[in-house]
Amino acid sequence: MSGESAGAGGWPVVVRVPVEPVEAAMEADALDAAVRNSTLAVRGPLFGVATPSEAGGRRWRVVVEVTHGCPQDARDALNSLLWFRAKDEATSREERRALLAAVARLESECVDELTVLGTRYRVVRAEEYAGTDEHGDIETPRPTDPEPLTPDWSPGAAVAGPRVDDGLVLDPEEPVTPLQAAERLSLRSLAYTGTRFPTPVLEDSARAVETHPDVLLMPAAFLIVERSGDGPWTPGSGLQPTAHDARRTLDFALTWMEPRTRGLIPYEADRAVDARTPATADGPAVAELAEFAKAADRLRAGRCDEVEAHGTVYRIARSRRLLRWGPDGPEGPRPSDVSAHAPAALHPRLDEDGVVHFDEPEQDDLAP
């Protein structure tokens, strides 16, 4: 069963009623979450890179995960993507030359869209937000969010597992469930307000509602947030593809990173030494490490989404993202979006024969 609904300024949304048991359970879970977390907290923009899908239509495919904090970070990731493609995949000088020409532009210009070997790449902008309850607490993972059958806590699991947005196809015409449609339609008018935003940011946000009137909801991702005392929740990690990935990241932070940051374990200690095996600790440090280890052990005892250690509460939060969509596809960076750094060369020089030149001096070193 399906139908169409359209909000002001956007395209029709095809709605289908979930009848398959698992999807029906997810829809019921989403309804419970909407009632429990009735307020949205907007964190700000994230950036990635997408290309039009080879399947055609209005579909685009994510090639750089939409998790980067500023436009230049996404451009740098595209720079690396094309450089390694030139190094490892190019089959001819001509192909490698075209890829390296694009890399050269990305090293010197703030390029938000370019076409290389017939493929169009665009830096895209998403809005990150989360549900919050009446107390301002951020939503945690839902019972129906994907979880591994056998949790893997090994250090190498993060490298071997999937990445955020891995293989993701963005299709604004794909049928959605009733709750997804309601969320999507309600967020079409989302725009920044309030005096804390500079005027250019407010103007760009209002303009985007007109130029990109539709929105597309991306799959949920997960991160660590933390709070000390009565302070606000603050991000403690980047986005992870599953709640378990976020828990494993928190486990590492509690047992390995925090002890070294606080001087409880020397940075030069063997990598295998952590809060569970404090071979080099003595005195008060032993008790402090034990508290970190106890909190981390609670994470491993089940689907635990909140622990506390040394006065800081750590929570696994459920992050949501939306892309604004216009006649030409997903929205790119806005004029008011700022970057933390300028374009620069990220890799050694690669020539058209695929040879990497590691030992060449920098251009500044050649100046008289």
mmCIF file of C-alpha atoms in Angstrom:
data_model
loop_
_atom_site.group_PDB
_atom_site.id
_atom_site.type_symbol
_atom_site.label_atom_id
_atom_site.label_comp_id
_atom_site.label_asym_id
_atom_site.label_seq_id
_atom_site.Cartn_x
_atom_site.Cartn_y
_atom_site.Cartn_z
ATOM 1 C CA MET A 1 0.000 0.000 0.000
ATOM 2 C CA SER A 2 1.393 3.410 -0.900
ATOM 3 C CA GLY A 3 0.368 6.979 -1.478
ATOM 4 C CA GLU A 4 1.806 10.397 -2.187
ATOM 5 C CA SER A 5 2.164 13.454 -0.005
ATOM 6 C CA ALA A 6 3.809 16.767 -0.797
ATOM 7 C CA GLY A 7 4.895 19.642 1.343
ATOM 8 C CA ALA A 8 5.062 23.249 0.222
ATOM 9 C CA GLY A 9 7.849 23.731 -2.284
ATOM 10 C CA GLY A 10 8.972 20.105 -2.408
ATOM 11 C CA TRP A 11 8.408 17.069 -4.578
ATOM 12 C CA PRO A 12 5.797 14.403 -3.774
ATOM 13 C CA VAL A 13 6.885 11.837 -1.200
ATOM 14 C CA VAL A 14 5.876 8.259 -1.892
ATOM 15 C CA VAL A 15 4.636 6.621 1.312
ATOM 16 C CA ARG A 16 4.355 2.883 1.849
ATOM 17 C CA VAL A 17 2.946 1.097 4.866
ATOM 18 C CA PRO A 18 5.458 -1.427 6.265
ATOM 19 C CA VAL A 19 3.996 -4.922 6.441
ATOM 20 C CA GLU A 20 7.155 -7.025 6.752
ATOM 21 C CA PRO A 21 7.575 -7.884 10.478
ATOM 22 C CA VAL A 22 11.049 -6.442 11.015
ATOM 23 C CA GLU A 23 10.245 -3.181 9.267
ATOM 24 C CA ALA A 24 6.922 -2.945 11.104
ATOM 25 C CA ALA A 25 8.817 -3.310 14.387
ATOM 26 C CA MET A 26 11.221 -0.557 13.340
ATOM 27 C CA GLU A 27 8.278 1.715 12.539
ATOM 28 C CA ALA A 28 6.723 1.057 15.940
ATOM 29 C CA ASP A 29 10.108 1.703 17.543
ATOM 30 C CA ALA A 30 10.375 5.004 15.663
ATOM 31 C CA LEU A 31 6.928 6.035 16.913
ATOM 32 C CA ASP A 32 7.925 5.336 20.525
ATOM 33 C CA ALA A 33 11.113 7.358 20.004
ATOM 34 C CA ALA A 34 9.187 10.273 18.482
ATOM 35 C CA VAL A 35 6.895 10.421 21.520
ATOM 36 C CA ARG A 36 9.768 10.087 23.979
ATOM 37 C CA ASN A 37 12.146 12.488 22.170
ATOM 38 C CA SER A 38 9.810 15.156 20.878
ATOM 39 C CA THR A 39 12.392 17.947 20.496
ATOM 40 C CA LEU A 40 15.195 18.180 17.950
ATOM 41 C CA ALA A 41 18.625 19.594 18.757
ATOM 42 C CA VAL A 42 20.486 20.786 15.654
ATOM 43 C CA ARG A 43 24.252 20.432 15.945
ATOM 44 C CA GLY A 44 25.305 21.970 12.623
ATOM 45 C CA PRO A 45 26.542 21.035 9.163
ATOM 46 C CA LEU A 46 28.559 18.039 8.038
ATOM 47 C CA PHE A 47 30.155 17.597 4.619
ATOM 48 C CA GLY A 48 31.018 14.780 2.247
ATOM 49 C CA VAL A 49 31.216 14.091 -1.496
ATOM 50 C CA ALA A 50 28.635 12.496 -3.789
ATOM 51 C CA THR A 51 28.327 11.692 -7.487
ATOM 52 C CA PRO A 52 25.229 11.161 -9.665
ATOM 53 C CA SER A 53 24.334 7.484 -9.654
ATOM 54 C CA GLU A 54 25.048 5.491 -12.796
ATOM 55 C CA ALA A 55 21.509 4.143 -12.477
ATOM 56 C CA GLY A 56 20.206 7.583 -13.443
ATOM 57 C CA GLY A 57 17.180 9.468 -12.168
ATOM 58 C CA ARG A 58 17.592 11.738 -9.153
ATOM 59 C CA ARG A 59 19.834 9.254 -7.348
ATOM 60 C CA TRP A 60 23.324 10.196 -6.132
ATOM 61 C CA ARG A 61 25.968 7.970 -4.551
ATOM 62 C CA VAL A 62 28.108 8.927 -1.560
ATOM 63 C CA VAL A 63 31.840 8.481 -2.278
ATOM 64 C CA VAL A 64 33.205 10.424 0.726
ATOM 65 C CA GLU A 65 31.276 9.904 3.964
ATOM 66 C CA VAL A 66 29.155 12.868 5.054
ATOM 67 C CA THR A 67 30.863 13.203 8.427
ATOM 68 C CA HIS A 68 33.407 15.988 7.887
ATOM 69 C CA GLY A 69 33.195 19.130 9.978
ATOM 70 C CA CYS A 70 33.992 21.678 7.268
ATOM 71 C CA PRO A 71 33.950 21.853 3.459
ATOM 72 C CA GLN A 72 37.739 21.742 3.129
ATOM 73 C CA ASP A 73 37.931 18.457 5.029
ATOM 74 C CA ALA A 74 35.605 16.925 2.416
ATOM 75 C CA ARG A 75 37.666 18.449 -0.424
ATOM 76 C CA ASP A 76 40.825 16.982 1.132
ATOM 77 C CA ALA A 77 39.174 13.562 1.306
ATOM 78 C CA LEU A 78 38.260 13.843 -2.386
ATOM 79 C CA ASN A 79 41.856 14.896 -3.097
ATOM 80 C CA SER A 80 43.103 11.687 -1.466
ATOM 81 C CA LEU A 81 40.465 9.576 -3.213
ATOM 82 C CA LEU A 82 41.565 10.793 -6.645
ATOM 83 C CA TRP A 83 45.303 10.662 -5.814
ATOM 84 C CA PHE A 84 45.119 7.012 -4.760
ATOM 85 C CA ARG A 85 42.965 6.212 -7.761
ATOM 86 C CA ALA A 86 45.695 7.710 -9.975
ATOM 87 C CA LYS A 87 48.347 5.756 -8.101
ATOM 88 C CA ASP A 88 46.646 2.366 -7.826
ATOM 89 C CA GLU A 89 43.886 2.131 -10.438
ATOM 90 C CA ALA A 90 44.735 4.255 -13.501
ATOM 91 C CA THR A 91 45.390 2.090 -16.570
ATOM 92 C CA SER A 92 46.976 4.694 -18.849
ATOM 93 C CA ARG A 93 48.944 7.929 -18.815
ATOM 94 C CA GLU A 94 45.907 9.812 -20.103
ATOM 95 C CA GLU A 95 43.702 8.542 -17.292
ATOM 96 C CA ARG A 96 46.339 9.265 -14.680
ATOM 97 C CA ARG A 97 46.958 12.730 -16.138
ATOM 98 C CA ALA A 98 43.265 13.632 -15.869
ATOM 99 C CA LEU A 99 43.117 12.464 -12.240
ATOM 100 C CA LEU A 100 46.267 14.364 -11.313
ATOM 101 C CA ALA A 101 44.934 17.534 -12.939
ATOM 102 C CA ALA A 102 41.926 17.321 -10.633
ATOM 103 C CA VAL A 103 44.221 16.719 -7.653
ATOM 104 C CA ALA A 104 46.234 19.819 -8.601
ATOM 105 C CA ARG A 105 43.060 21.933 -8.578
ATOM 106 C CA LEU A 106 42.037 20.577 -5.199
ATOM 107 C CA GLU A 107 45.498 21.407 -3.832
ATOM 108 C CA SER A 108 45.135 25.092 -4.723
ATOM 109 C CA GLU A 109 41.420 25.958 -5.076
ATOM 110 C CA CYS A 110 38.285 25.670 -2.952
ATOM 111 C CA VAL A 111 36.528 23.473 -5.494
ATOM 112 C CA ASP A 112 33.045 22.280 -4.584
ATOM 113 C CA GLU A 113 32.264 20.551 -7.870
ATOM 114 C CA LEU A 114 34.388 19.088 -10.643
ATOM 115 C CA THR A 115 34.120 16.460 -13.348
ATOM 116 C CA VAL A 116 36.900 13.904 -13.795
ATOM 117 C CA LEU A 117 36.883 11.245 -16.525
ATOM 118 C CA GLY A 118 33.174 11.756 -17.012
ATOM 119 C CA THR A 119 32.273 11.504 -13.318
ATOM 120 C CA ARG A 120 30.823 14.548 -11.582
ATOM 121 C CA TYR A 121 31.878 15.036 -7.974
ATOM 122 C CA ARG A 122 30.103 17.443 -5.619
ATOM 123 C CA VAL A 123 30.876 18.435 -2.050
ATOM 124 C CA VAL A 124 27.528 18.036 -0.281
ATOM 125 C CA ARG A 125 26.205 19.547 2.924
ATOM 126 C CA ALA A 126 24.069 17.762 5.510
ATOM 127 C CA GLU A 127 22.484 19.043 8.710
ATOM 128 C CA GLU A 128 23.173 16.928 11.803
ATOM 129 C CA TYR A 129 20.547 16.752 14.523
ATOM 130 C CA ALA A 130 19.354 14.492 17.333
ATOM 131 C CA GLY A 131 16.173 13.858 19.262
ATOM 132 C CA THR A 132 16.013 15.032 22.875
ATOM 133 C CA ASP A 133 13.546 14.354 25.653
ATOM 134 C CA GLU A 134 11.873 16.785 28.050
ATOM 135 C CA HIS A 135 15.033 16.912 30.171
ATOM 136 C CA GLY A 136 17.306 17.742 27.239
ATOM 137 C CA ASP A 137 18.874 14.279 27.196
ATOM 138 C CA ILE A 138 19.963 13.086 23.759
ATOM 139 C CA GLU A 139 18.366 10.004 22.236
ATOM 140 C CA THR A 140 20.245 6.732 22.625
ATOM 141 C CA PRO A 141 20.201 3.793 20.169
ATOM 142 C CA ARG A 142 16.822 2.222 19.500
ATOM 143 C CA PRO A 143 16.146 -1.493 20.149
ATOM 144 C CA THR A 144 15.785 -2.104 16.395
ATOM 145 C CA ASP A 145 18.978 -0.305 15.350
ATOM 146 C CA PRO A 146 21.426 -2.795 13.760
ATOM 147 C CA GLU A 147 23.652 -4.674 16.207
ATOM 148 C CA PRO A 148 26.158 -7.474 15.541
ATOM 149 C CA LEU A 149 25.103 -10.965 16.588
ATOM 150 C CA THR A 150 28.494 -11.406 18.261
ATOM 151 C CA PRO A 151 30.057 -8.105 19.417
ATOM 152 C CA ASP A 152 33.704 -7.807 18.410
ATOM 153 C CA TRP A 153 35.783 -5.739 20.837
ATOM 154 C CA SER A 154 39.163 -6.387 19.216
ATOM 155 C CA PRO A 155 41.249 -3.325 18.237
ATOM 156 C CA GLY A 156 41.260 -4.283 14.566
ATOM 157 C CA ALA A 157 37.474 -4.606 14.286
ATOM 158 C CA ALA A 158 37.027 -0.904 13.516
ATOM 159 C CA VAL A 159 39.378 -1.161 10.530
ATOM 160 C CA ALA A 160 37.777 -4.298 9.137
ATOM 161 C CA GLY A 161 34.162 -3.192 9.610
ATOM 162 C CA PRO A 162 31.985 -0.991 7.400
ATOM 163 C CA ARG A 163 32.366 2.774 7.361
ATOM 164 C CA VAL A 164 29.660 5.393 7.764
ATOM 165 C CA ASP A 165 27.774 5.868 4.456
ATOM 166 C CA ASP A 166 29.672 2.982 2.855
ATOM 167 C CA GLY A 167 27.983 2.333 -0.533
ATOM 168 C CA LEU A 168 25.091 4.658 0.325
ATOM 169 C CA VAL A 169 22.796 5.653 -2.555
ATOM 170 C CA LEU A 170 20.739 8.808 -2.013
ATOM 171 C CA ASP A 171 17.345 8.491 -3.694
ATOM 172 C CA PRO A 172 14.748 11.198 -2.922
ATOM 173 C CA GLU A 173 12.137 9.220 -4.857
ATOM 174 C CA GLU A 174 12.478 6.025 -2.834
ATOM 175 C CA PRO A 175 9.253 5.125 -0.962
ATOM 176 C CA VAL A 176 9.404 5.790 2.783
ATOM 177 C CA THR A 177 7.363 4.707 5.796
ATOM 178 C CA PRO A 178 4.691 6.993 7.291
ATOM 179 C CA LEU A 179 6.919 8.172 10.155
ATOM 180 C CA GLN A 180 9.848 8.783 7.801
ATOM 181 C CA ALA A 181 7.552 10.796 5.552
ATOM 182 C CA ALA A 182 6.244 12.828 8.499
ATOM 183 C CA GLU A 183 9.776 13.631 9.658
ATOM 184 C CA ARG A 184 10.909 14.469 6.155
ATOM 185 C CA LEU A 185 7.965 16.793 5.446
ATOM 186 C CA SER A 186 8.228 18.517 8.821
ATOM 187 C CA LEU A 187 11.919 19.282 8.247
ATOM 188 C CA ARG A 188 11.488 20.891 4.837
ATOM 189 C CA SER A 189 11.084 24.272 6.540
ATOM 190 C CA LEU A 190 14.081 23.797 8.880
ATOM 191 C CA ALA A 191 16.189 26.962 8.990
ATOM 192 C CA TYR A 192 18.477 28.601 11.520
ATOM 193 C CA THR A 193 16.979 31.274 13.774
ATOM 194 C CA GLY A 194 18.166 33.277 16.748
ATOM 195 C CA THR A 195 20.645 35.998 17.527
ATOM 196 C CA ARG A 196 23.575 33.630 18.103
ATOM 197 C CA PHE A 197 23.901 33.084 14.343
ATOM 198 C CA PRO A 198 25.602 35.744 12.185
ATOM 199 C CA THR A 199 23.372 37.438 9.618
ATOM 200 C CA PRO A 200 25.041 35.714 6.596
ATOM 201 C CA VAL A 201 24.369 32.303 8.177
ATOM 202 C CA LEU A 202 20.697 33.144 8.739
ATOM 203 C CA GLU A 203 20.323 34.494 5.199
ATOM 204 C CA ASP A 204 21.969 31.430 3.626
ATOM 205 C CA SER A 205 19.775 29.132 5.706
ATOM 206 C CA ALA A 206 16.559 30.896 4.664
ATOM 207 C CA ARG A 207 17.687 30.919 1.024
ATOM 208 C CA ALA A 208 18.403 27.175 1.096
ATOM 209 C CA VAL A 209 14.744 26.463 1.966
ATOM 210 C CA GLU A 210 13.825 28.081 -1.355
ATOM 211 C CA THR A 211 16.645 26.789 -3.562
ATOM 212 C CA HIS A 212 16.638 23.252 -2.115
ATOM 213 C CA PRO A 213 13.055 22.773 -0.913
ATOM 214 C CA ASP A 214 13.114 19.014 -0.479
ATOM 215 C CA VAL A 215 15.034 17.027 2.137
ATOM 216 C CA LEU A 216 16.360 13.493 2.235
ATOM 217 C CA LEU A 217 16.946 11.642 5.515
ATOM 218 C CA MET A 218 20.214 9.752 5.791
ATOM 219 C CA PRO A 219 20.694 6.545 7.816
ATOM 220 C CA ALA A 220 21.248 7.023 11.529
ATOM 221 C CA ALA A 221 24.803 7.102 12.821
ATOM 222 C CA PHE A 222 26.149 6.981 16.362
ATOM 223 C CA LEU A 223 28.664 8.865 18.479
ATOM 224 C CA ILE A 224 29.846 9.402 22.020
ATOM 225 C CA VAL A 225 28.556 12.443 23.885
ATOM 226 C CA GLU A 226 29.708 13.382 27.363
ATOM 227 C CA ARG A 227 28.639 15.656 30.181
ATOM 228 C CA SER A 228 30.213 16.735 33.450
ATOM 229 C CA GLY A 229 27.941 17.886 36.263
ATOM 230 C CA ASP A 230 25.039 20.001 35.024
ATOM 231 C CA GLY A 231 26.884 21.099 31.899
ATOM 232 C CA PRO A 232 25.683 20.518 28.332
ATOM 233 C CA TRP A 233 26.239 17.364 26.332
ATOM 234 C CA THR A 234 29.302 17.717 24.116
ATOM 235 C CA PRO A 235 30.539 15.434 21.305
ATOM 236 C CA GLY A 236 33.245 12.989 22.339
ATOM 237 C CA SER A 237 33.833 11.206 19.032
ATOM 238 C CA GLY A 238 33.131 11.236 15.334
ATOM 239 C CA LEU A 239 30.191 9.407 13.799
ATOM 240 C CA GLN A 240 30.222 5.612 13.786
ATOM 241 C CA PRO A 241 28.136 3.285 11.569
ATOM 242 C CA THR A 242 26.598 1.283 14.451
ATOM 243 C CA ALA A 243 25.968 1.710 18.134
ATOM 244 C CA HIS A 244 28.428 -1.105 18.816
ATOM 245 C CA ASP A 245 31.146 0.757 16.898
ATOM 246 C CA ALA A 246 30.520 3.757 19.148
ATOM 247 C CA ARG A 247 30.665 1.542 22.253
ATOM 248 C CA ARG A 248 33.945 0.010 21.084
ATOM 249 C CA THR A 249 35.312 3.523 20.511
ATOM 250 C CA LEU A 250 34.268 4.495 24.039
ATOM 251 C CA ASP A 251 35.831 1.319 25.441
ATOM 252 C CA PHE A 252 39.154 2.320 23.848
ATOM 253 C CA ALA A 253 38.823 5.901 25.081
ATOM 254 C CA LEU A 254 38.173 4.828 28.673
ATOM 255 C CA THR A 255 40.852 2.162 28.883
ATOM 256 C CA TRP A 256 43.610 3.509 26.628
ATOM 257 C CA MET A 257 43.276 7.175 25.676
ATOM 258 C CA GLU A 258 41.948 8.767 28.880
ATOM 259 C CA PRO A 259 44.573 7.107 31.121
ATOM 260 C CA ARG A 260 47.353 8.434 28.882
ATOM 261 C CA THR A 261 45.787 11.886 28.550
ATOM 262 C CA ARG A 262 45.550 12.133 32.339
ATOM 263 C CA GLY A 263 49.108 10.902 32.885
ATOM 264 C CA LEU A 264 48.000 7.685 34.576
ATOM 265 C CA ILE A 265 49.813 5.618 31.957
ATOM 266 C CA PRO A 266 52.883 6.991 30.129
ATOM 267 C CA TYR A 267 52.425 7.561 26.408
ATOM 268 C CA GLU A 268 55.614 5.595 25.802
ATOM 269 C CA ALA A 269 54.188 2.522 27.547
ATOM 270 C CA ASP A 270 53.599 -0.598 25.487
ATOM 271 C CA ARG A 271 50.448 -0.293 23.391
ATOM 272 C CA ALA A 272 48.942 -3.339 25.090
ATOM 273 C CA VAL A 273 49.035 -1.614 28.493
ATOM 274 C CA ASP A 274 45.684 -0.051 29.412
ATOM 275 C CA ALA A 275 43.410 0.515 32.402
ATOM 276 C CA ARG A 276 42.707 -3.214 32.617
ATOM 277 C CA THR A 277 46.413 -4.083 32.723
ATOM 278 C CA PRO A 278 48.079 -1.150 34.541
ATOM 279 C CA ALA A 279 51.505 -2.752 34.806
ATOM 280 C CA THR A 280 53.283 0.606 35.149
ATOM 281 C CA ALA A 281 50.824 2.278 37.534
ATOM 282 C CA ASP A 282 51.234 2.667 41.285
ATOM 283 C CA GLY A 283 49.677 4.551 44.180
ATOM 284 C CA PRO A 284 46.513 6.608 43.525
ATOM 285 C CA ALA A 285 46.726 5.903 39.790
ATOM 286 C CA VAL A 286 45.687 2.285 40.401
ATOM 287 C CA ALA A 287 42.311 3.328 41.843
ATOM 288 C CA GLU A 288 41.712 5.868 39.063
ATOM 289 C CA LEU A 289 42.493 3.294 36.396
ATOM 290 C CA ALA A 290 40.219 0.789 38.095
ATOM 291 C CA GLU A 291 37.289 3.201 37.794
ATOM 292 C CA PHE A 292 37.896 3.589 34.057
ATOM 293 C CA ALA A 293 38.178 -0.179 33.659
ATOM 294 C CA LYS A 294 34.961 -0.759 35.611
ATOM 295 C CA ALA A 295 33.042 1.681 33.382
ATOM 296 C CA ALA A 296 34.448 0.038 30.248
ATOM 297 C CA ASP A 297 33.536 -3.420 31.537
ATOM 298 C CA ARG A 298 29.919 -2.291 31.938
ATOM 299 C CA LEU A 299 29.877 -1.489 28.214
ATOM 300 C CA ARG A 300 30.843 -5.077 27.450
ATOM 301 C CA ALA A 301 28.202 -6.579 29.724
ATOM 302 C CA GLY A 302 25.360 -5.925 27.281
ATOM 303 C CA ARG A 303 23.832 -3.177 25.176
ATOM 304 C CA CYS A 304 24.885 -0.532 27.660
ATOM 305 C CA ASP A 305 24.570 3.014 26.311
ATOM 306 C CA GLU A 306 25.630 5.120 29.308
ATOM 307 C CA VAL A 307 28.429 4.867 31.855
ATOM 308 C CA GLU A 308 30.076 7.244 34.307
ATOM 309 C CA ALA A 309 33.692 7.616 35.363
ATOM 310 C CA HIS A 310 35.398 10.331 37.405
ATOM 311 C CA GLY A 311 32.370 12.623 37.329
ATOM 312 C CA THR A 312 31.821 12.472 33.566
ATOM 313 C CA VAL A 313 28.814 10.726 32.055
ATOM 314 C CA TYR A 314 29.461 9.097 28.689
ATOM 315 C CA ARG A 315 26.476 8.289 26.473
ATOM 316 C CA ILE A 316 26.066 6.578 23.108
ATOM 317 C CA ALA A 317 23.922 9.000 21.121
ATOM 318 C CA ARG A 318 21.854 8.423 18.000
ATOM 319 C CA SER A 319 22.664 11.031 15.353
ATOM 320 C CA ARG A 320 20.424 11.876 12.415
ATOM 321 C CA ARG A 321 21.305 13.804 9.271
ATOM 322 C CA LEU A 322 19.362 15.399 6.450
ATOM 323 C CA LEU A 323 20.416 16.627 3.039
ATOM 324 C CA ARG A 324 18.593 19.501 1.396
ATOM 325 C CA TRP A 325 17.697 18.705 -2.206
ATOM 326 C CA GLY A 326 17.015 20.909 -5.212
ATOM 327 C CA PRO A 327 16.357 20.516 -8.946
ATOM 328 C CA ASP A 328 20.054 19.760 -9.540
ATOM 329 C CA GLY A 329 20.511 17.376 -6.633
ATOM 330 C CA PRO A 330 21.936 17.683 -3.095
ATOM 331 C CA GLU A 331 22.918 21.020 -1.616
ATOM 332 C CA GLY A 332 26.585 22.010 -1.604
ATOM 333 C CA PRO A 333 28.439 24.244 0.866
ATOM 334 C CA ARG A 334 26.909 27.630 1.584
ATOM 335 C CA PRO A 335 28.874 30.904 1.260
ATOM 336 C CA SER A 336 28.778 31.290 5.049
ATOM 337 C CA ASP A 337 30.218 27.830 5.729
ATOM 338 C CA VAL A 338 33.789 28.237 6.941
ATOM 339 C CA SER A 339 36.796 25.931 6.785
ATOM 340 C CA ALA A 340 39.544 25.518 9.355
ATOM 341 C CA HIS A 341 42.338 25.493 6.778
ATOM 342 C CA ALA A 342 43.148 26.291 3.161
ATOM 343 C CA PRO A 343 43.724 23.859 0.284
ATOM 344 C CA ALA A 344 47.200 22.289 0.260
ATOM 345 C CA ALA A 345 49.194 19.408 -1.200
ATOM 346 C CA LEU A 346 48.476 16.277 0.835
ATOM 347 C CA HIS A 347 50.614 13.645 -0.894
ATOM 348 C CA PRO A 348 54.027 13.338 -2.567
ATOM 349 C CA ARG A 349 54.236 14.176 -6.251
ATOM 350 C CA LEU A 350 52.932 11.408 -8.501
ATOM 351 C CA ASP A 351 53.978 11.548 -12.151
ATOM 352 C CA GLU A 352 51.944 10.401 -15.146
ATOM 353 C CA ASP A 353 53.771 7.062 -15.155
ATOM 354 C CA GLY A 354 52.582 6.318 -11.627
ATOM 355 C CA VAL A 355 55.949 6.913 -9.946
ATOM 356 C CA VAL A 356 55.798 8.513 -6.484
ATOM 357 C CA HIS A 357 58.569 11.065 -5.825
ATOM 358 C CA PHE A 358 59.116 11.037 -2.085
ATOM 359 C CA ASP A 359 62.443 12.838 -1.910
ATOM 360 C CA GLU A 360 61.686 16.028 -3.860
ATOM 361 C CA PRO A 361 62.158 19.256 -1.870
ATOM 362 C CA GLU A 362 59.228 21.517 -1.202
ATOM 363 C CA GLN A 363 58.864 24.538 -3.499
ATOM 364 C CA ASP A 364 59.646 26.915 -0.609
ATOM 365 C CA ASP A 365 62.982 25.124 -0.136
ATOM 366 C CA LEU A 366 63.952 25.939 -3.726
ATOM 367 C CA ALA A 367 63.565 29.680 -3.283
ATOM 368 C CA PRO A 368 66.844 31.666 -3.151
#
